PDB file of C-alpha atoms in Angstrom:
ATOM      1  CA  ARG A  20     107.329  75.793 112.691  1.00 64.00           C
ATOM      2  CA  LEU A  21     105.727  78.446 114.812  1.00 64.00           C
ATOM      3  CA  TYR A  22     109.048  80.543 114.778  1.00 62.00           C
ATOM      4  CA  GLY A  23     109.313  79.954 110.957  1.00 63.00           C
ATOM      5  CA  MET A  24     106.053  81.654 110.353  1.00 65.00           C
ATOM      6  CA  GLY A  25     107.815  85.040 111.003  1.00 66.00           C
ATOM      7  CA  VAL A  26     105.186  86.301 113.335  1.00 73.00           C
ATOM      8  CA  PHE A  27     106.838  85.285 116.673  1.00 75.00           C
ATOM      9  CA  ARG A  28     110.369  86.341 117.895  1.00 74.00           C
ATOM     10  CA  ARG A  29     110.184  83.451 120.390  1.00 77.00           C
ATOM     11  CA  ALA A  30     108.393  80.006 120.252  1.00 76.00           C
ATOM     12  CA  ALA A  31     109.167  77.353 123.007  1.00 79.00           C
ATOM     13  CA  VAL A  32     107.380  74.199 123.881  1.00 82.00           C
ATOM     14  CA  GLY A  33     107.597  72.656 127.383  1.00 84.00           C
ATOM     15  CA  PHE A  34     106.306  69.429 128.927  1.00 84.00           C
ATOM     16  CA  GLU A  35     105.509  68.623 132.529  1.00 83.00           C
ATOM     17  CA  PRO A  36     103.788  65.612 134.183  1.00 79.00           C
ATOM     18  CA  ALA A  37      99.967  65.901 133.930  1.00 76.00           C
ATOM     19  CA  ASP A  38      97.849  65.702 137.114  1.00 75.00           C
ATOM     20  CA  GLY A  39      95.455  62.750 137.383  1.00 68.00           C
ATOM     21  CA  PRO A  40      95.557  58.938 137.536  1.00 70.00           C
ATOM     22  CA  PRO A  41      98.435  57.215 135.764  1.00 67.00           C
ATOM     23  CA  SER A  42      97.938  55.826 132.273  1.00 62.00           C
ATOM     24  CA  ALA A  43      96.808  52.114 132.061  1.00 65.00           C
ATOM     25  CA  ASP A  44      99.784  51.601 129.687  1.00 66.00           C
ATOM     26  CA  ALA A  45     103.061  51.621 131.675  1.00 62.00           C
ATOM     27  CA  ALA A  46     104.978  52.721 128.636  1.00 68.00           C
ATOM     28  CA  THR A  47     102.790  55.971 128.313  1.00 75.00           C
ATOM     29  CA  THR A  48     103.142  58.960 130.656  1.00 75.00           C
ATOM     30  CA  PRO A  49     100.453  61.741 130.484  1.00 80.00           C
ATOM     31  CA  VAL A  50     102.101  65.092 130.173  1.00 82.00           C
ATOM     32  CA  ARG A  51     100.819  68.739 129.970  1.00 84.00           C
ATOM     33  CA  MET A  52     102.273  70.663 126.969  1.00 84.00           C
ATOM     34  CA  THR A  53     102.844  74.322 127.288  1.00 86.00           C
ATOM     35  CA  VAL A  54     103.490  76.574 124.293  1.00 82.00           C
ATOM     36  CA  ASP A  55     105.150  79.853 125.055  1.00 82.00           C
ATOM     37  CA  VAL A  56     105.226  82.423 122.287  1.00 79.00           C
ATOM     38  CA  ALA A  57     106.256  86.161 122.027  1.00 80.00           C
ATOM     39  CA  GLU A  58     105.024  88.117 119.054  1.00 78.00           C
ATOM     40  CA  SER A  59     107.715  90.037 117.091  1.00 78.00           C
ATOM     41  CA  ARG A  60     107.352  93.717 116.441  1.00 81.00           C
ATOM     42  CA  ARG A  61     104.235  93.879 114.221  1.00 84.00           C
ATOM     43  CA  PHE A  62     104.628  97.118 112.439  1.00 90.00           C
ATOM     44  CA  ARG A  63     107.896  98.227 110.717  1.00 89.00           C
ATOM     45  CA  LEU A  64     108.420 101.624 109.312  1.00 92.00           C
ATOM     46  CA  ARG A  65     111.588 102.582 107.404  1.00 93.00           C
ATOM     47  CA  TYR A  66     112.258 105.928 105.525  1.00 93.00           C
ATOM     48  CA  GLY A  67     115.265 107.777 104.096  1.00 93.00           C
ATOM     49  CA  VAL A  68     116.581 110.312 101.825  1.00 91.00           C
ATOM     50  CA  GLN A  69     118.058 109.223  98.380  1.00 82.00           C
ATOM     51  CA  LEU A  70     120.563 111.043  96.086  1.00 80.00           C
ATOM     52  CA  SER A  71     120.779 109.950  92.490  1.00 75.00           C
ATOM     53  CA  ASN A  72     122.717 110.998  89.221  1.00 72.00           C
ATOM     54  CA  GLN A  73     121.700 108.750  86.469  1.00 68.00           C
ATOM     55  CA  TYR A  74     121.631 108.654  82.709  1.00 64.00           C
ATOM     56  CA  GLY A  75     118.265 109.456  81.272  1.00 59.00           C
ATOM     57  CA  PRO A  76     116.150 106.449  80.046  1.00 58.00           C
ATOM     58  CA  VAL A  77     115.599 107.990  76.506  1.00 56.00           C
ATOM     59  CA  LEU A  78     116.961 111.454  76.382  1.00 55.00           C
ATOM     60  CA  GLU A  79     120.829 111.703  76.158  1.00 59.00           C
ATOM     61  CA  ASP A  80     121.545 113.580  79.332  1.00 62.00           C
ATOM     62  CA  PHE A  81     122.207 112.974  83.095  1.00 65.00           C
ATOM     63  CA  THR A  82     119.564 113.489  85.662  1.00 67.00           C
ATOM     64  CA  SER A  83     120.378 114.558  89.236  1.00 72.00           C
ATOM     65  CA  ALA A  84     117.640 114.351  91.911  1.00 76.00           C
ATOM     66  CA  VAL A  85     117.074 114.208  95.658  1.00 84.00           C
ATOM     67  CA  GLY A  86     114.174 112.005  96.782  1.00 89.00           C
ATOM     68  CA  ALA A  87     112.591 110.505  99.653  1.00 92.00           C
ATOM     69  CA  ALA A  88     111.635 106.782 100.240  1.00 92.00           C
ATOM     70  CA  ALA A  89     109.523 105.080 102.812  1.00 95.00           C
ATOM     71  CA  ASP A  90     108.280 101.550 103.534  1.00 94.00           C
ATOM     72  CA  ILE A  91     105.740 100.344 106.047  1.00 95.00           C
ATOM     73  CA  ARG A  92     104.828  96.784 106.773  1.00 91.00           C
ATOM     74  CA  ASP A  93     102.335  94.846 108.971  1.00 91.00           C
ATOM     75  CA  THR A  94     103.866  91.175 109.682  1.00 85.00           C
ATOM     76  CA  ASN A  95     100.723  89.875 111.147  1.00 85.00           C
ATOM     77  CA  PHE A  96      97.774  91.374 109.338  1.00 86.00           C
ATOM     78  CA  LEU A  97      94.471  90.569 110.751  1.00 84.00           C
ATOM     79  CA  GLY A  98      96.229  88.375 113.333  1.00 80.00           C
ATOM     80  CA  ARG A  99      96.265  85.539 110.683  1.00 80.00           C
ATOM     81  CA  GLY A 100     100.026  85.537 109.916  1.00 81.00           C
ATOM     82  CA  PHE A 101      99.303  87.578 106.695  1.00 88.00           C
ATOM     83  CA  ALA A 102     102.058  90.137 105.641  1.00 90.00           C
ATOM     84  CA  LEU A 103     100.813  93.392 104.241  1.00 94.00           C
ATOM     85  CA  GLY A 104     103.076  96.299 103.151  1.00 96.00           C
ATOM     86  CA  ALA A 105     103.410  99.347 100.981  1.00 96.00           C
ATOM     87  CA  SER A 106     106.359 101.517  99.900  1.00 96.00           C
ATOM     88  CA  THR A 107     106.750 104.720  98.020  1.00 95.00           C
ATOM     89  CA  ARG A 108     109.572 106.582  96.306  1.00 92.00           C
ATOM     90  CA  ILE A 109     109.200 110.418  95.361  1.00 92.00           C
ATOM     91  CA  GLU A 110     111.711 112.365  93.312  1.00 87.00           C
ATOM     92  CA  LYS A 111     111.369 115.332  91.073  1.00 83.00           C
ATOM     93  CA  ASN A 112     111.100 113.199  87.907  1.00 84.00           C
ATOM     94  CA  LEU A 113     110.021 109.840  89.408  1.00 86.00           C
ATOM     95  CA  GLN A 114     107.048 108.763  91.632  1.00 92.00           C
ATOM     96  CA  SER A 115     106.300 105.190  92.537  1.00 94.00           C
ATOM     97  CA  VAL A 116     103.963 103.250  94.865  1.00 96.00           C
ATOM     98  CA  ARG A 117     104.279  99.567  95.618  1.00 96.00           C
ATOM     99  CA  GLY A 118     102.043  97.225  97.600  1.00 97.00           C
ATOM    100  CA  GLN A 119     102.612  93.665  98.780  1.00 96.00           C
ATOM    101  CA  PHE A 120     100.443  90.890 100.377  1.00 96.00           C
ATOM    102  CA  SER A 121     101.785  87.643 101.446  1.00 93.00           C
ATOM    103  CA  LEU A 122     100.020  84.569 102.864  1.00 89.00           C
ATOM    104  CA  PRO A 123     101.652  82.581 105.679  1.00 83.00           C
ATOM    105  CA  LEU A 124     104.302  79.991 104.721  1.00 81.00           C
ATOM    106  CA  LEU A 125     102.836  76.527 103.790  1.00 80.00           C
ATOM    107  CA  LEU A 126     104.141  73.106 103.211  1.00 75.00           C
ATOM    108  CA  ASN A 127     106.371  72.949 106.325  1.00 77.00           C
ATOM    109  CA  GLN A 128     107.612  76.567 105.819  1.00 78.00           C
ATOM    110  CA  ARG A 129     108.630  75.958 102.147  1.00 87.00           C
ATOM    111  CA  LEU A 130     106.105  77.606 100.102  1.00 90.00           C
ATOM    112  CA  ARG A 131     105.597  81.412 100.125  1.00 91.00           C
ATOM    113  CA  THR A 132     102.688  83.031  98.116  1.00 93.00           C
ATOM    114  CA  SER A 133     102.774  86.794  97.474  1.00 95.00           C
ATOM    115  CA  LEU A 134     100.856  89.327  95.439  1.00 96.00           C
ATOM    116  CA  PHE A 135     102.472  92.577  94.302  1.00 97.00           C
ATOM    117  CA  GLY A 136     101.117  95.866  92.782  1.00 97.00           C
ATOM    118  CA  THR A 137     103.056  98.755  91.410  1.00 97.00           C
ATOM    119  CA  LEU A 138     102.194 102.221  90.088  1.00 96.00           C
ATOM    120  CA  ARG A 139     105.098 104.253  88.612  1.00 95.00           C
ATOM    121  CA  ALA A 140     105.376 107.639  86.738  1.00 94.00           C
ATOM    122  CA  GLU A 141     108.480 109.126  85.257  1.00 88.00           C
ATOM    123  CA  THR A 142     109.038 112.317  83.404  1.00 86.00           C
ATOM    124  CA  ASP A 143     112.228 113.622  81.849  1.00 80.00           C
ATOM    125  CA  THR A 144     112.784 117.058  79.902  1.00 77.00           C
ATOM    126  CA  SER A 145     115.873 117.433  77.761  1.00 73.00           C
ATOM    127  CA  ASP A 146     117.756 120.717  77.104  1.00 70.00           C
ATOM    128  CA  THR A 147     115.829 121.294  73.859  1.00 71.00           C
ATOM    129  CA  SER A 148     112.393 120.944  75.790  1.00 76.00           C
ATOM    130  CA  VAL A 149     111.586 117.511  74.537  1.00 79.00           C
ATOM    131  CA  THR A 150     109.518 115.825  77.269  1.00 83.00           C
ATOM    132  CA  TYR A 151     109.500 111.988  77.842  1.00 83.00           C
ATOM    133  CA  THR A 152     106.619 110.602  79.877  1.00 89.00           C
ATOM    134  CA  ASP A 153     106.462 106.887  81.142  1.00 91.00           C
ATOM    135  CA  LYS A 154     103.530 105.693  83.072  1.00 94.00           C
ATOM    136  CA  GLU A 155     103.422 102.123  84.305  1.00 95.00           C
ATOM    137  CA  ARG A 156     100.888  99.764  86.059  1.00 96.00           C
ATOM    138  CA  ASP A 157     102.067  96.327  87.214  1.00 97.00           C
ATOM    139  CA  VAL A 158     100.433  93.359  89.006  1.00 97.00           C
ATOM    140  CA  SER A 159     102.280  90.080  89.863  1.00 97.00           C
ATOM    141  CA  PHE A 160     101.239  86.791  91.577  1.00 97.00           C
ATOM    142  CA  GLU A 161     104.086  84.547  92.694  1.00 96.00           C
ATOM    143  CA  GLN A 162     104.546  81.355  94.609  1.00 95.00           C
ATOM    144  CA  ARG A 163     108.111  80.266  95.538  1.00 94.00           C
ATOM    145  CA  LEU A 164     108.977  76.801  96.792  1.00 94.00           C
ATOM    146  CA  VAL A 165     112.204  75.959  98.657  1.00 91.00           C
ATOM    147  CA  LEU A 166     113.582  72.446  97.675  1.00 92.00           C
ATOM    148  CA  PRO A 167     116.157  70.245  99.141  1.00 89.00           C
ATOM    149  CA  ARG A 168     119.929  70.450  98.058  1.00 87.00           C
ATOM    150  CA  GLN A 169     119.993  74.222  97.819  1.00 91.00           C
ATOM    151  CA  MET A 170     117.360  74.486  95.000  1.00 94.00           C
ATOM    152  CA  GLU A 171     114.363  76.797  94.632  1.00 95.00           C
ATOM    153  CA  VAL A 172     111.555  77.053  92.035  1.00 96.00           C
ATOM    154  CA  SER A 173     108.979  79.833  91.605  1.00 97.00           C
ATOM    155  CA  TRP A 174     106.128  80.310  89.251  1.00 97.00           C
ATOM    156  CA  GLY A 175     103.463  83.112  88.693  1.00 97.00           C
ATOM    157  CA  TYR A 176     101.757  85.521  86.494  1.00 97.00           C
ATOM    158  CA  ASN A 177     102.543  89.180  85.589  1.00 97.00           C
ATOM    159  CA  TYR A 178     100.438  91.804  83.988  1.00 97.00           C
ATOM    160  CA  ASN A 179     102.196  95.020  82.898  1.00 96.00           C
ATOM    161  CA  VAL A 180     100.651  98.163  81.203  1.00 96.00           C
ATOM    162  CA  ARG A 181     102.894 101.083  80.010  1.00 94.00           C
ATOM    163  CA  ASP A 182     101.965 104.452  78.475  1.00 93.00           C
ATOM    164  CA  VAL A 183     104.951 106.211  76.804  1.00 90.00           C
ATOM    165  CA  ALA A 184     104.775 109.638  75.305  1.00 88.00           C
ATOM    166  CA  LEU A 185     107.221 112.123  73.598  1.00 84.00           C
ATOM    167  CA  GLU A 186     106.209 115.691  73.428  1.00 84.00           C
ATOM    168  CA  TYR A 187     108.120 118.112  71.012  1.00 80.00           C
ATOM    169  CA  PRO A 188     107.894 121.937  71.570  1.00 75.00           C
ATOM    170  CA  ILE A 189     107.549 122.472  67.870  1.00 75.00           C
ATOM    171  CA  VAL A 190     105.091 119.675  67.073  1.00 68.00           C
ATOM    172  CA  VAL A 191     101.329 119.945  68.252  1.00 66.00           C
ATOM    173  CA  GLU A 192     100.751 116.366  68.417  1.00 68.00           C
ATOM    174  CA  SER A 193     102.943 114.064  70.618  1.00 74.00           C
ATOM    175  CA  GLU A 194     104.064 110.553  69.975  1.00 82.00           C
ATOM    176  CA  LYS A 195     102.264 108.146  72.070  1.00 86.00           C
ATOM    177  CA  LEU A 196     102.806 104.238  72.700  1.00 88.00           C
ATOM    178  CA  LYS A 197     100.584 101.995  74.832  1.00 91.00           C
ATOM    179  CA  GLY A 198     101.111  98.283  75.324  1.00 93.00           C
ATOM    180  CA  ALA A 199     100.272  95.329  77.720  1.00 95.00           C
ATOM    181  CA  LEU A 200     102.277  92.334  78.633  1.00 95.00           C
ATOM    182  CA  GLY A 201     100.677  89.450  80.183  1.00 96.00           C
ATOM    183  CA  THR A 202     103.154  86.759  81.080  1.00 96.00           C
ATOM    184  CA  LEU A 203     103.517  83.450  82.689  1.00 97.00           C
ATOM    185  CA  ASN A 204     106.729  83.062  84.632  1.00 97.00           C
ATOM    186  CA  GLY A 205     108.839  80.179  85.910  1.00 97.00           C
ATOM    187  CA  THR A 206     112.251  80.255  87.614  1.00 97.00           C
ATOM    188  CA  PHE A 207     114.748  77.615  88.783  1.00 97.00           C
ATOM    189  CA  ILE A 208     117.567  78.652  91.017  1.00 96.00           C
ATOM    190  CA  PHE A 209     120.640  76.442  92.372  1.00 96.00           C
ATOM    191  CA  ASP A 210     122.766  78.250  94.869  1.00 94.00           C
ATOM    192  CA  SER A 211     125.673  76.593  96.678  1.00 93.00           C
ATOM    193  CA  ARG A 212     127.636  79.804  97.511  1.00 93.00           C
ATOM    194  CA  ASP A 213     129.085  80.211 100.857  1.00 91.00           C
ATOM    195  CA  LYS A 214     127.914  83.922 101.097  1.00 88.00           C
ATOM    196  CA  PRO A 215     125.180  85.373  98.835  1.00 85.00           C
ATOM    197  CA  PHE A 216     126.730  88.875  98.936  1.00 85.00           C
ATOM    198  CA  ASP A 217     130.384  88.231  99.087  1.00 88.00           C
ATOM    199  CA  ALA A 218     130.900  84.666  97.728  1.00 90.00           C
ATOM    200  CA  SER A 219     134.389  83.024  97.769  1.00 91.00           C
ATOM    201  CA  ARG A 220     133.415  79.464  96.734  1.00 92.00           C
ATOM    202  CA  GLY A 221     130.339  77.643  95.117  1.00 94.00           C
ATOM    203  CA  TRP A 222     127.851  77.944  92.188  1.00 94.00           C
ATOM    204  CA  PHE A 223     124.825  80.055  91.314  1.00 95.00           C
ATOM    205  CA  GLN A 224     122.562  79.072  88.500  1.00 95.00           C
ATOM    206  CA  SER A 225     119.352  80.810  87.641  1.00 96.00           C
ATOM    207  CA  SER A 226     117.072  79.923  84.619  1.00 96.00           C
ATOM    208  CA  ASN A 227     113.908  82.074  84.007  1.00 97.00           C
ATOM    209  CA  LEU A 228     111.310  81.469  81.299  1.00 96.00           C
ATOM    210  CA  GLN A 229     108.752  84.124  80.402  1.00 96.00           C
ATOM    211  CA  TRP A 230     105.873  83.008  78.156  1.00 96.00           C
ATOM    212  CA  GLY A 231     103.676  86.009  76.963  1.00 96.00           C
ATOM    213  CA  LEU A 232     100.382  84.982  75.572  1.00 95.00           C
ATOM    214  CA  GLN A 233      97.457  86.884  74.307  1.00 95.00           C
ATOM    215  CA  ALA A 234      94.992  84.630  76.173  1.00 94.00           C
ATOM    216  CA  VAL A 235      96.270  85.931  79.417  1.00 94.00           C
ATOM    217  CA  GLY A 236      96.188  89.722  78.435  1.00 93.00           C
ATOM    218  CA  SER A 237      99.417  90.217  76.365  1.00 95.00           C
ATOM    219  CA  ASP A 238      99.142  92.251  73.233  1.00 94.00           C
ATOM    220  CA  PHE A 239     101.326  89.662  71.352  1.00 93.00           C
ATOM    221  CA  ASP A 240     102.714  86.113  72.040  1.00 95.00           C
ATOM    222  CA  TYR A 241     106.370  85.869  72.871  1.00 95.00           C
ATOM    223  CA  VAL A 242     108.853  83.696  74.652  1.00 96.00           C
ATOM    224  CA  ARG A 243     111.848  84.932  76.679  1.00 95.00           C
ATOM    225  CA  VAL A 244     114.519  82.927  78.387  1.00 96.00           C
ATOM    226  CA  LEU A 245     117.135  84.380  80.732  1.00 96.00           C
ATOM    227  CA  LEU A 246     119.993  82.214  81.988  1.00 95.00           C
ATOM    228  CA  ARG A 247     122.740  83.097  84.361  1.00 95.00           C
ATOM    229  CA  GLN A 248     125.689  81.047  85.661  1.00 95.00           C
ATOM    230  CA  PHE A 249     128.339  81.994  88.190  1.00 95.00           C
ATOM    231  CA  TYR A 250     131.339  79.985  89.685  1.00 95.00           C
ATOM    232  CA  TYR A 251     133.664  81.077  92.492  1.00 94.00           C
ATOM    233  CA  ARG A 252     136.896  79.360  93.614  1.00 93.00           C
ATOM    234  CA  PRO A 253     139.292  80.508  96.135  1.00 92.00           C
ATOM    235  CA  ALA A 254     143.042  80.462  95.376  1.00 90.00           C
ATOM    236  CA  GLY A 255     145.144  81.609  98.373  1.00 88.00           C
ATOM    237  CA  PRO A 256     144.166  85.137  99.142  1.00 89.00           C
ATOM    238  CA  PHE A 257     142.405  85.610  95.826  1.00 92.00           C
ATOM    239  CA  VAL A 258     138.995  84.472  94.516  1.00 92.00           C
ATOM    240  CA  PHE A 259     138.613  83.605  90.933  1.00 93.00           C
ATOM    241  CA  ALA A 260     135.011  84.447  89.774  1.00 93.00           C
ATOM    242  CA  SER A 261     133.373  83.764  86.371  1.00 93.00           C
ATOM    243  CA  GLY A 262     129.935  84.347  85.108  1.00 93.00           C
ATOM    244  CA  VAL A 263     127.802  83.750  81.988  1.00 94.00           C
ATOM    245  CA  ARG A 264     124.574  85.551  81.110  1.00 92.00           C
ATOM    246  CA  TRP A 265     122.343  84.648  78.132  1.00 89.00           C
TER     247      TRP A 265
END
């Protein structure tokens, strides 16, 4: 359980006979327990350069960009087993910052609780000088529980606010849209694949329910259901894979 907290790279428990008079119960032997732990590397920093060439989100053109990304994480924040991290991505037309805070694993290392926050701004200008701007703020709370028999469930809350604007060179006023979605989320996952990233056999099933309510901050009520089903089966040197999304 100590090793499963993700704070220590080594956790070993040893026993040796304890000094002192023997126990009155012949079946009981006093021992001294020694716990030897070694903390893993607490701070992690990753950074890199990214090249992208993608179709614009609204305007019908391709956008090429060179960007930088960085991620820093404290795996033992305040010495309590909390995880605190932040990441950023900077390109010519896209800037984003994301923060994450996680509590230590609970319920015998099966329950993870996390809080996420994201700020994102994107700008795109077409050949005719039409400018598209998208600013997004997002906050999410999630709990994820690992169940027996390769199953997992998660639930949480998400609040998302977006400001979208289109500015035309020949029009003084721009078109602006602003909206907020407050959503209760629930997900069930069953995964029996032999390899998550290169599966050759097994099943993967994911069911997600998103329930938007004005009572929790959404501009309107809505229900969204996402279903995914994949099956992999080997046949000699080949693997037959099928999938359904709905």
